Tab-separated table of C-alpha atoms and ligand atoms in Angstrom:
chain	number	residue	atom	x	y	z
A	1	MET	CA	0.000	0.000	0.000
A	2	PRO	CA	1.671	3.293	-1.049
A	3	THR	CA	1.939	6.121	1.457
A	4	ASN	CA	0.763	9.655	0.825
A	5	ARG	CA	3.142	12.115	2.505
A	6	GLN	CA	1.410	15.451	3.037
A	7	LEU	CA	2.654	18.886	4.117
A	8	LYS	CA	-0.205	20.612	5.925
A	9	LEU	CA	-0.010	24.279	6.883
A	10	ALA	CA	0.389	24.300	10.668
A	11	ARG	CA	0.849	28.058	11.227
A	12	ARG	CA	1.161	31.189	9.114
A	13	PRO	CA	4.863	31.887	8.405
A	14	GLU	CA	6.396	35.263	9.225
A	15	GLY	CA	8.880	36.263	6.522
A	16	ARG	CA	10.832	33.186	5.453
A	17	VAL	CA	9.105	29.840	5.269
A	18	SER	CA	10.408	26.734	7.067
A	19	LEU	CA	9.417	23.078	7.345
A	20	ASP	CA	8.426	23.875	10.959
A	21	ASP	CA	5.473	25.850	9.580
A	22	PHE	CA	4.017	22.537	8.342
A	23	ALA	CA	2.786	19.295	9.856
A	24	VAL	CA	4.298	16.392	7.908
A	25	GLU	CA	1.759	13.589	7.923
A	26	GLU	CA	1.372	10.228	6.234
A	27	ALA	CA	-1.946	8.845	5.044
A	28	ALA	CA	-3.284	6.388	2.513
A	29	PRO	CA	-3.773	7.819	-1.000
A	30	PRO	CA	-7.317	9.151	-1.457
A	31	ALA	CA	-9.941	6.759	-2.848
A	32	LEU	CA	-10.860	7.407	-6.472
A	33	GLU	CA	-14.117	9.301	-7.066
A	34	ASP	CA	-16.297	9.806	-10.133
A	35	GLY	CA	-15.109	12.670	-12.352
A	36	ALA	CA	-11.548	12.538	-10.970
A	37	VAL	CA	-8.183	10.881	-11.531
A	38	LEU	CA	-5.904	9.607	-8.781
A	39	ALA	CA	-2.489	11.013	-9.644
A	40	ARG	CA	1.027	10.620	-8.268
A	41	THR	CA	2.970	13.875	-8.074
A	42	ARG	CA	6.210	13.974	-10.053
A	43	PHE	CA	7.134	17.679	-9.862
A	44	LEU	CA	5.762	20.598	-7.866
A	45	SER	CA	5.689	24.010	-9.467
A	46	VAL	CA	7.189	26.457	-6.957
A	47	ASP	CA	5.512	29.817	-7.450
A	48	PRO	CA	5.746	33.196	-5.674
A	49	THR	CA	1.966	33.086	-5.234
A	50	ASN	CA	2.373	30.041	-2.931
A	51	ARG	CA	3.698	32.488	-0.341
A	52	VAL	CA	0.625	34.711	-0.689
A	53	TRP	CA	-1.702	31.699	-0.302
A	54	MET	CA	-0.120	31.081	3.140
A	55	ARG	CA	-1.205	34.546	4.350
A	56	ASP	CA	-4.598	35.421	5.751
A	57	ILE	CA	-5.112	38.488	3.538
A	58	PRO	CA	-7.624	39.320	0.773
A	59	GLN	CA	-6.411	37.686	-2.462
A	60	TYR	CA	-7.637	36.112	-5.707
A	61	MET	CA	-8.172	32.684	-4.071
A	62	PRO	CA	-9.022	31.774	-0.485
A	63	PRO	CA	-5.920	31.536	1.713
A	64	VAL	CA	-4.800	27.977	2.514
A	65	ALA	CA	-6.495	27.111	5.811
A	66	ILE	CA	-4.531	25.976	8.852
A	67	GLY	CA	-4.523	22.161	8.724
A	68	GLU	CA	-5.025	22.072	4.944
A	69	VAL	CA	-2.512	20.466	2.551
A	70	MET	CA	-0.439	23.286	1.040
A	71	ARG	CA	-1.927	24.251	-2.333
A	72	SER	CA	0.368	23.960	-5.362
A	73	GLY	CA	0.343	23.269	-9.066
A	74	GLY	CA	2.153	20.130	-10.133
A	75	LEU	CA	2.967	17.622	-12.831
A	76	ALA	CA	1.527	14.219	-11.974
A	77	GLU	CA	1.151	10.746	-13.432
A	78	VAL	CA	-2.333	9.305	-13.618
A	79	VAL	CA	-2.616	6.126	-11.521
A	80	GLU	CA	-6.366	5.471	-11.883
A	81	SER	CA	-8.960	7.391	-13.865
A	82	ARG	CA	-12.668	8.066	-13.931
A	83	VAL	CA	-12.288	10.967	-16.379
A	84	GLU	CA	-12.866	10.344	-20.068
A	85	GLY	CA	-9.688	10.751	-22.085
A	86	PHE	CA	-7.329	10.097	-19.141
A	87	ALA	CA	-5.657	6.690	-18.654
A	88	PRO	CA	-3.068	5.325	-16.211
A	89	GLY	CA	0.388	6.513	-17.205
A	90	ASP	CA	-0.800	9.805	-18.708
A	91	LEU	CA	1.038	12.912	-17.505
A	92	ALA	CA	-1.147	15.774	-16.384
A	93	PHE	CA	-1.063	19.233	-14.858
A	94	GLY	CA	-3.281	19.944	-11.868
A	95	MET	CA	-3.432	21.373	-8.383
A	96	THR	CA	-1.629	18.477	-6.734
A	97	GLY	CA	-0.747	20.237	-3.500
A	98	TRP	CA	2.362	19.447	-1.467
A	99	GLN	CA	1.715	15.699	-1.298
A	100	ASP	CA	2.453	12.447	-3.140
A	101	TYR	CA	-1.065	11.569	-4.271
A	102	SER	CA	-4.076	13.735	-5.117
A	103	LEU	CA	-7.463	13.577	-6.770
A	104	LEU	CA	-7.502	15.903	-9.783
A	105	ARG	CA	-10.583	17.082	-11.669
A	106	PRO	CA	-10.960	19.030	-14.928
A	107	GLY	CA	-12.423	22.528	-14.872
A	108	GLY	CA	-11.124	26.099	-15.022
A	109	ALA	CA	-7.656	27.262	-15.970
A	110	LEU	CA	-5.980	25.329	-13.141
A	111	GLY	CA	-7.972	22.095	-13.465
A	112	LEU	CA	-6.723	18.693	-14.647
A	113	THR	CA	-5.099	19.091	-18.091
A	114	LYS	CA	-3.242	16.514	-20.132
A	115	ILE	CA	0.407	17.293	-20.863
A	116	PRO	CA	0.599	17.309	-24.663
A	117	SER	CA	2.946	14.681	-26.108
A	118	GLY	CA	4.576	14.712	-29.526
A	119	LEU	CA	5.541	18.395	-29.365
A	120	GLY	CA	9.200	17.580	-28.788
A	121	VAL	CA	9.351	19.331	-25.421
A	122	ALA	CA	10.178	17.745	-22.020
A	123	PRO	CA	7.062	17.277	-19.823
A	124	GLU	CA	8.373	19.491	-17.007
A	125	LYS	CA	8.506	22.462	-19.426
A	126	PHE	CA	4.692	22.387	-19.188
A	127	LEU	CA	5.026	23.639	-15.599
A	128	GLY	CA	7.216	26.553	-16.707
A	129	VAL	CA	7.747	28.086	-20.121
A	130	CYS	CA	5.019	26.022	-21.857
A	131	GLY	CA	2.742	26.115	-18.807
A	132	ALA	CA	1.631	28.646	-16.231
A	133	ASN	CA	4.717	30.882	-16.487
A	134	GLY	CA	4.938	31.042	-20.262
A	135	VAL	CA	1.183	31.539	-20.585
A	136	THR	CA	1.406	34.413	-18.077
A	137	ALA	CA	4.164	35.985	-20.171
A	138	TYR	CA	2.126	35.447	-23.348
A	139	ALA	CA	-1.070	36.838	-21.838
A	140	GLY	CA	0.663	39.918	-20.430
A	141	MET	CA	2.831	40.808	-23.394
A	142	ILE	CA	0.424	39.944	-26.206
A	143	GLU	CA	-3.147	40.094	-24.885
A	144	VAL	CA	-2.748	42.849	-22.281
A	145	ALA	CA	0.086	45.079	-23.539
A	146	ASP	CA	-0.137	44.209	-27.254
A	147	VAL	CA	3.605	44.807	-27.543
A	148	GLY	CA	4.958	45.299	-31.032
A	149	GLU	CA	7.463	46.939	-33.349
A	150	GLY	CA	8.507	50.408	-32.292
A	151	ASP	CA	7.855	49.689	-28.612
A	152	THR	CA	10.501	49.764	-25.919
A	153	ALA	CA	9.487	47.161	-23.326
A	154	VAL	CA	10.854	46.747	-19.807
A	155	VAL	CA	10.474	43.474	-17.903
A	156	THR	CA	11.127	43.196	-14.159
A	157	ALA	CA	12.290	39.940	-12.472
A	158	ALA	CA	13.494	39.425	-16.026
A	159	ALA	CA	15.816	36.476	-15.378
A	160	GLY	CA	13.038	34.432	-13.762
A	161	SER	CA	10.624	32.027	-15.377
A	162	VAL	CA	7.844	34.476	-16.328
A	163	GLY	CA	10.205	37.378	-17.002
A	164	SER	CA	12.630	35.578	-19.303
A	165	ALA	CA	9.698	34.303	-21.370
A	166	ALA	CA	8.024	37.734	-21.419
A	167	GLY	CA	11.178	39.431	-22.700
A	168	GLN	CA	11.753	36.851	-25.420
A	169	ILE	CA	8.113	37.073	-26.557
A	170	ALA	CA	8.431	40.853	-26.815
A	171	LYS	CA	11.583	40.397	-28.915
A	172	LEU	CA	9.718	37.987	-31.221
A	173	ARG	CA	7.065	40.712	-31.617
A	174	GLY	CA	9.725	43.191	-32.727
A	175	ALA	CA	10.122	45.331	-29.598
A	176	ARG	CA	13.313	46.652	-28.050
A	177	VAL	CA	13.553	44.856	-24.685
A	178	ILE	CA	15.287	45.803	-21.440
A	179	GLY	CA	15.313	43.408	-18.511
A	180	ILE	CA	15.774	44.314	-14.848
A	181	ALA	CA	17.264	41.624	-12.580
A	182	GLY	CA	19.287	41.261	-9.387
A	183	GLY	CA	23.067	41.268	-9.859
A	184	ALA	CA	25.466	42.006	-12.710
A	185	GLU	CA	25.673	38.351	-13.708
A	186	LYS	CA	21.914	38.016	-14.257
A	187	ALA	CA	21.819	41.378	-16.088
A	188	ARG	CA	24.570	40.174	-18.424
A	189	LYS	CA	22.846	36.845	-18.968
A	190	LEU	CA	19.696	38.591	-20.153
A	191	VAL	CA	21.654	39.989	-23.098
A	192	GLU	CA	24.110	37.206	-23.803
A	193	HIS	CA	21.798	34.213	-23.299
A	194	TYR	CA	18.214	35.408	-23.732
A	195	GLY	CA	18.867	38.048	-26.431
A	196	PHE	CA	17.498	41.109	-24.591
A	197	ASP	CA	18.793	44.455	-25.864
A	198	ALA	CA	20.006	45.486	-22.403
A	199	GLY	CA	20.110	44.148	-18.853
A	200	VAL	CA	19.977	46.370	-15.765
A	201	ASP	CA	20.987	45.350	-12.218
A	202	TYR	CA	18.490	46.725	-9.677
A	203	ARG	CA	20.906	45.981	-6.812
A	204	ALA	CA	23.620	48.269	-8.248
A	205	PRO	CA	23.981	51.693	-6.576
A	206	ASP	CA	23.583	53.343	-10.003
A	207	PHE	CA	20.454	51.328	-10.902
A	208	ARG	CA	18.390	54.343	-11.970
A	209	GLU	CA	21.235	55.722	-14.118
A	210	GLN	CA	21.686	52.301	-15.752
A	211	LEU	CA	17.964	52.190	-16.506
A	212	ARG	CA	17.978	55.711	-17.931
A	213	ALA	CA	20.947	54.879	-20.184
A	214	ALA	CA	19.230	51.699	-21.398
A	215	THR	CA	15.972	53.519	-22.254
A	216	PRO	CA	17.007	56.698	-24.142
A	217	SER	CA	13.581	56.901	-25.842
A	218	GLY	CA	11.635	56.101	-22.687
A	219	VAL	CA	9.469	53.019	-22.093
A	220	ASP	CA	6.203	52.133	-23.843
A	221	VAL	CA	5.414	48.788	-22.198
A	222	LEU	CA	6.181	47.638	-18.664
A	223	PHE	CA	5.718	43.956	-17.800
A	224	GLU	CA	5.738	44.242	-14.003
A	225	ASN	CA	6.595	41.295	-11.755
A	226	VAL	CA	8.114	43.008	-8.704
A	227	GLY	CA	6.400	46.157	-7.391
A	228	GLY	CA	8.036	48.501	-4.881
A	229	GLU	CA	11.037	50.623	-5.802
A	230	VAL	CA	11.912	48.639	-8.921
A	231	MET	CA	8.449	49.310	-10.340
A	232	GLU	CA	8.624	52.994	-9.367
A	233	ALA	CA	11.933	53.387	-11.201
A	234	ALA	CA	10.490	51.726	-14.315
A	235	ILE	CA	7.321	53.874	-14.250
A	236	ALA	CA	9.503	56.970	-13.968
A	237	ARG	CA	10.948	56.082	-17.388
A	238	MET	CA	7.566	55.550	-19.080
A	239	ASN	CA	6.339	57.569	-22.031
A	240	PRO	CA	2.872	59.171	-22.093
A	241	LEU	CA	0.107	56.692	-23.028
A	242	GLY	CA	2.325	53.702	-22.120
A	243	ARG	CA	0.877	50.333	-21.065
A	244	ILE	CA	1.598	48.389	-17.883
A	245	ALA	CA	0.794	44.660	-17.706
A	246	LEU	CA	0.710	44.036	-13.957
A	247	SER	CA	1.686	40.377	-13.589
A	248	GLY	CA	2.918	40.227	-10.008
A	249	MET	CA	4.477	42.098	-7.078
A	250	ILE	CA	6.902	39.653	-5.492
A	251	ALA	CA	8.513	42.406	-3.385
A	252	ILE	CA	5.461	42.491	-1.113
A	253	TYR	CA	4.396	38.818	-1.073
A	254	ASN	CA	6.047	37.787	2.175
A	255	GLY	CA	4.730	40.832	4.002
A	256	GLN	CA	8.217	42.217	4.638
A	257	GLY	CA	8.793	44.826	1.923
A	258	GLY	CA	7.296	47.072	-0.661
A	259	THR	CA	6.259	50.698	-0.775
A	260	ARG	CA	2.999	52.570	-1.219
A	261	TYR	CA	2.992	53.746	-4.801
A	262	ASP	CA	2.254	57.363	-5.693
A	263	TRP	CA	-0.298	57.251	-8.549
A	264	ALA	CA	0.335	60.815	-9.736
A	265	PRO	CA	2.796	59.801	-12.528
A	266	ILE	CA	0.244	57.296	-13.857
A	267	MET	CA	-2.354	60.039	-14.091
A	268	ALA	CA	0.038	62.630	-15.530
A	269	LYS	CA	1.312	60.242	-18.220
A	270	ARG	CA	-2.174	58.773	-18.876
A	271	LEU	CA	-0.806	55.218	-18.490
A	272	LYS	CA	-3.028	52.200	-19.017
A	273	VAL	CA	-2.519	49.745	-16.156
A	274	GLN	CA	-4.074	46.295	-16.224
A	275	GLY	CA	-3.677	43.561	-13.657
A	276	PHE	CA	-4.254	40.085	-15.041
A	277	ASN	CA	-4.262	36.544	-13.742
A	278	LEU	CA	-3.951	33.091	-15.207
A	279	ILE	CA	-7.152	31.969	-13.538
A	280	ASP	CA	-8.960	33.997	-16.251
A	281	CYS	CA	-6.950	32.407	-19.079
A	282	ALA	CA	-8.597	28.976	-19.471
A	283	GLU	CA	-9.427	29.671	-23.111
A	284	LEU	CA	-6.050	31.170	-24.016
A	285	TRP	CA	-3.950	28.531	-22.234
A	286	PRO	CA	-4.007	25.612	-24.784
A	287	ARG	CA	-3.346	27.903	-27.758
A	288	ALA	CA	-0.569	29.810	-25.983
A	289	ALA	CA	1.029	26.619	-24.610
A	290	ARG	CA	1.173	25.090	-28.094
A	291	GLU	CA	2.727	28.215	-29.608
A	292	LEU	CA	5.231	28.431	-26.753
A	293	ALA	CA	6.148	24.746	-27.214
A	294	ASN	CA	6.805	25.413	-30.906
A	295	TRP	CA	9.024	28.381	-30.055
A	296	VAL	CA	10.923	26.307	-27.481
A	297	ARG	CA	11.438	23.405	-29.891
A	298	GLU	CA	12.625	25.796	-32.629
A	299	GLY	CA	15.065	27.463	-30.196
A	300	LYS	CA	13.280	30.840	-30.488
A	301	VAL	CA	12.481	30.889	-26.771
A	302	LEU	CA	15.049	29.552	-24.279
A	303	ALA	CA	14.132	28.353	-20.805
A	304	GLU	CA	15.969	26.782	-17.883
A	305	GLU	CA	14.874	24.957	-14.750
A	306	THR	CA	16.255	24.795	-11.210
A	307	ILE	CA	15.281	21.460	-9.611
A	308	VAL	CA	15.245	20.816	-5.856
A	309	ASP	CA	14.831	17.187	-4.767
A	310	GLY	CA	12.385	16.017	-2.111
A	311	LEU	CA	8.848	16.950	-1.057
A	312	GLU	CA	10.073	17.983	2.413
A	313	ASN	CA	12.324	20.603	0.778
A	314	ALA	CA	9.384	22.474	-0.784
A	315	PRO	CA	9.254	25.145	1.993
A	316	GLU	CA	12.979	25.973	1.672
A	317	ALA	CA	12.677	25.920	-2.115
A	318	LEU	CA	9.994	28.598	-1.925
A	319	ASN	CA	12.457	30.905	-0.131
A	320	MET	CA	14.796	30.631	-3.127
A	321	LEU	CA	12.359	32.702	-5.206
A	322	PHE	CA	12.612	35.543	-2.692
A	323	ASP	CA	16.428	35.258	-2.538
A	324	GLY	CA	16.761	35.236	-6.330
A	325	ALA	CA	18.503	31.849	-5.981
A	326	ASN	CA	16.568	30.221	-8.829
A	327	VAL	CA	17.591	30.214	-12.470
A	328	GLY	CA	14.471	29.989	-14.615
A	329	LYS	CA	11.605	27.769	-13.466
A	330	LEU	CA	11.879	26.427	-9.911
A	331	LEU	CA	10.617	22.852	-9.463
A	332	VAL	CA	10.598	20.346	-6.617
A	333	ARG	CA	11.055	16.743	-7.751
A	334	VAL	CA	8.763	14.561	-5.641
A	335	SER	CA	9.035	11.173	-7.381
B	1	NAP	N1	-0.533	37.105	-13.117
B	1	NAP	C1	-0.379	35.803	-13.115
B	1	NAP	O1	-1.293	35.035	-13.445
B	1	NAP	C2	0.942	35.226	-12.709
B	1	NAP	C3	1.222	33.864	-12.892
B	1	NAP	C4	2.490	33.381	-12.528
B	1	NAP	C5	3.424	34.256	-11.977
B	1	NAP	N2	3.096	35.558	-11.806
B	1	NAP	C6	4.048	36.509	-11.209
B	1	NAP	O2	5.222	36.559	-12.000
B	1	NAP	C7	6.312	36.954	-11.159
B	1	NAP	C8	7.476	36.004	-11.404
B	1	NAP	O3	7.086	34.682	-11.052
B	1	NAP	P1	8.015	33.422	-11.427
B	1	NAP	O4	7.276	32.218	-11.004
B	1	NAP	O5	8.485	33.547	-12.827
B	1	NAP	O6	9.246	33.606	-10.456
B	1	NAP	P2	10.757	33.903	-10.889
B	1	NAP	O7	10.768	35.212	-11.600
B	1	NAP	O8	11.333	32.722	-11.568
B	1	NAP	O9	11.442	34.042	-9.464
B	1	NAP	C9	11.224	35.170	-8.700
B	1	NAP	C10	12.339	36.198	-8.950
B	1	NAP	O10	11.921	37.445	-8.419
B	1	NAP	C11	13.055	38.196	-8.077
B	1	NAP	N3	12.796	38.868	-6.796
B	1	NAP	C12	12.470	38.280	-5.610
B	1	NAP	N4	12.275	39.218	-4.651
B	1	NAP	C13	12.495	40.424	-5.260
B	1	NAP	C14	12.461	41.778	-4.806
B	1	NAP	N5	12.171	42.092	-3.532
B	1	NAP	N6	12.745	42.753	-5.695
B	1	NAP	C15	13.068	42.466	-6.983
B	1	NAP	N7	13.116	41.205	-7.471
B	1	NAP	C16	12.835	40.200	-6.621
B	1	NAP	C17	14.226	37.229	-7.987
B	1	NAP	O11	15.112	37.508	-9.056
B	1	NAP	P3	16.347	38.550	-8.895
B	1	NAP	O12	17.554	37.718	-8.663
B	1	NAP	O13	16.340	39.252	-10.199
B	1	NAP	O14	16.022	39.426	-7.722
B	1	NAP	C18	13.610	35.861	-8.217
B	1	NAP	O15	14.436	34.993	-8.965
B	1	NAP	C19	5.784	36.934	-9.721
B	1	NAP	O16	5.446	38.250	-9.336
B	1	NAP	C20	4.534	36.089	-9.835
B	1	NAP	O17	3.582	36.363	-8.847
B	1	NAP	C21	1.887	36.056	-12.170
């Protein structure tokens, strides 16, 4: 009889997350129900939003309750199925949670979805560049900001999973692209590896001067992942009638940082600001994922993964996103 290890939220973390914030329990795998598959988790997708879900604050989903298995997206293998079109051995995306076995059901953007085969792309890419992160980049750059030729686009957290995809998509659409990331090495990598036009280090003392030099004609599109001072510096460079695709604000997710933004520049420059979220992208997702997979296979979009082994290391892995210790998509290998 297999064992289902589960990490249940035991208390709400302050700042950094640790395994002590969770109760580690073992149970039998759940019994199969109609309309669901029983799936064994292979990889967990580690996402900044996991940290927000742990907090008891208003947000786009209910916070994870104390005593509940930590919510998470994951890549899982179907063990048993009562869903048409799904058979044992199939690989699927779903909200597995931080556990070995889960019941997954179709429905909505985050529901059970088969990982496409035959596209020449490794399955785990469908958690990152061909999955939630790439689709976020696609939605923000194309659907929200409608980036194109003649635009100068700035991407924050540009060396991460969403940001690196967003910048490369903007390049494919003909824009001039500047990425902002932490450290000279990441800033250089944006240019040398991902093909951005310039990389700017937000940790450098001359960050604002670097950004000004990299954007001599101002900024038309901002793909914002960070918030706080980095966002303020980018907005200060924006041209009148510019567009901001507000993807995320990682600087404030753990409750420790961030600033209150002064909206006057947005009014004065008549900027169009739109927040957006994957949970509204159920229709877009399959089309975007297929196009992203084609770009990845053709080498037009590059993506990397950082893999941490072991379910019990998921809490520490989450901290890596806030330390900038991940390169590309951060995954936890469970089995
Ligand atoms: N709207 C949506 O539906 C949606 C969906 C998925 C993700 N997102 C958002 O997209 C953003 C990126 O997510 P991801 O999964 O791709 O993570 P990621 O970019 O791969 O990793 C997070 C990165 O953020 C940077 N960072 C962390 N704290 C920071 C701070 N205080 N100031 C500046 N940079 C900081 C770090 O890079 P450095 O080394 O450069 O600091 C880190 O590597 C997040 O805001 C996330 O919430 C939105």
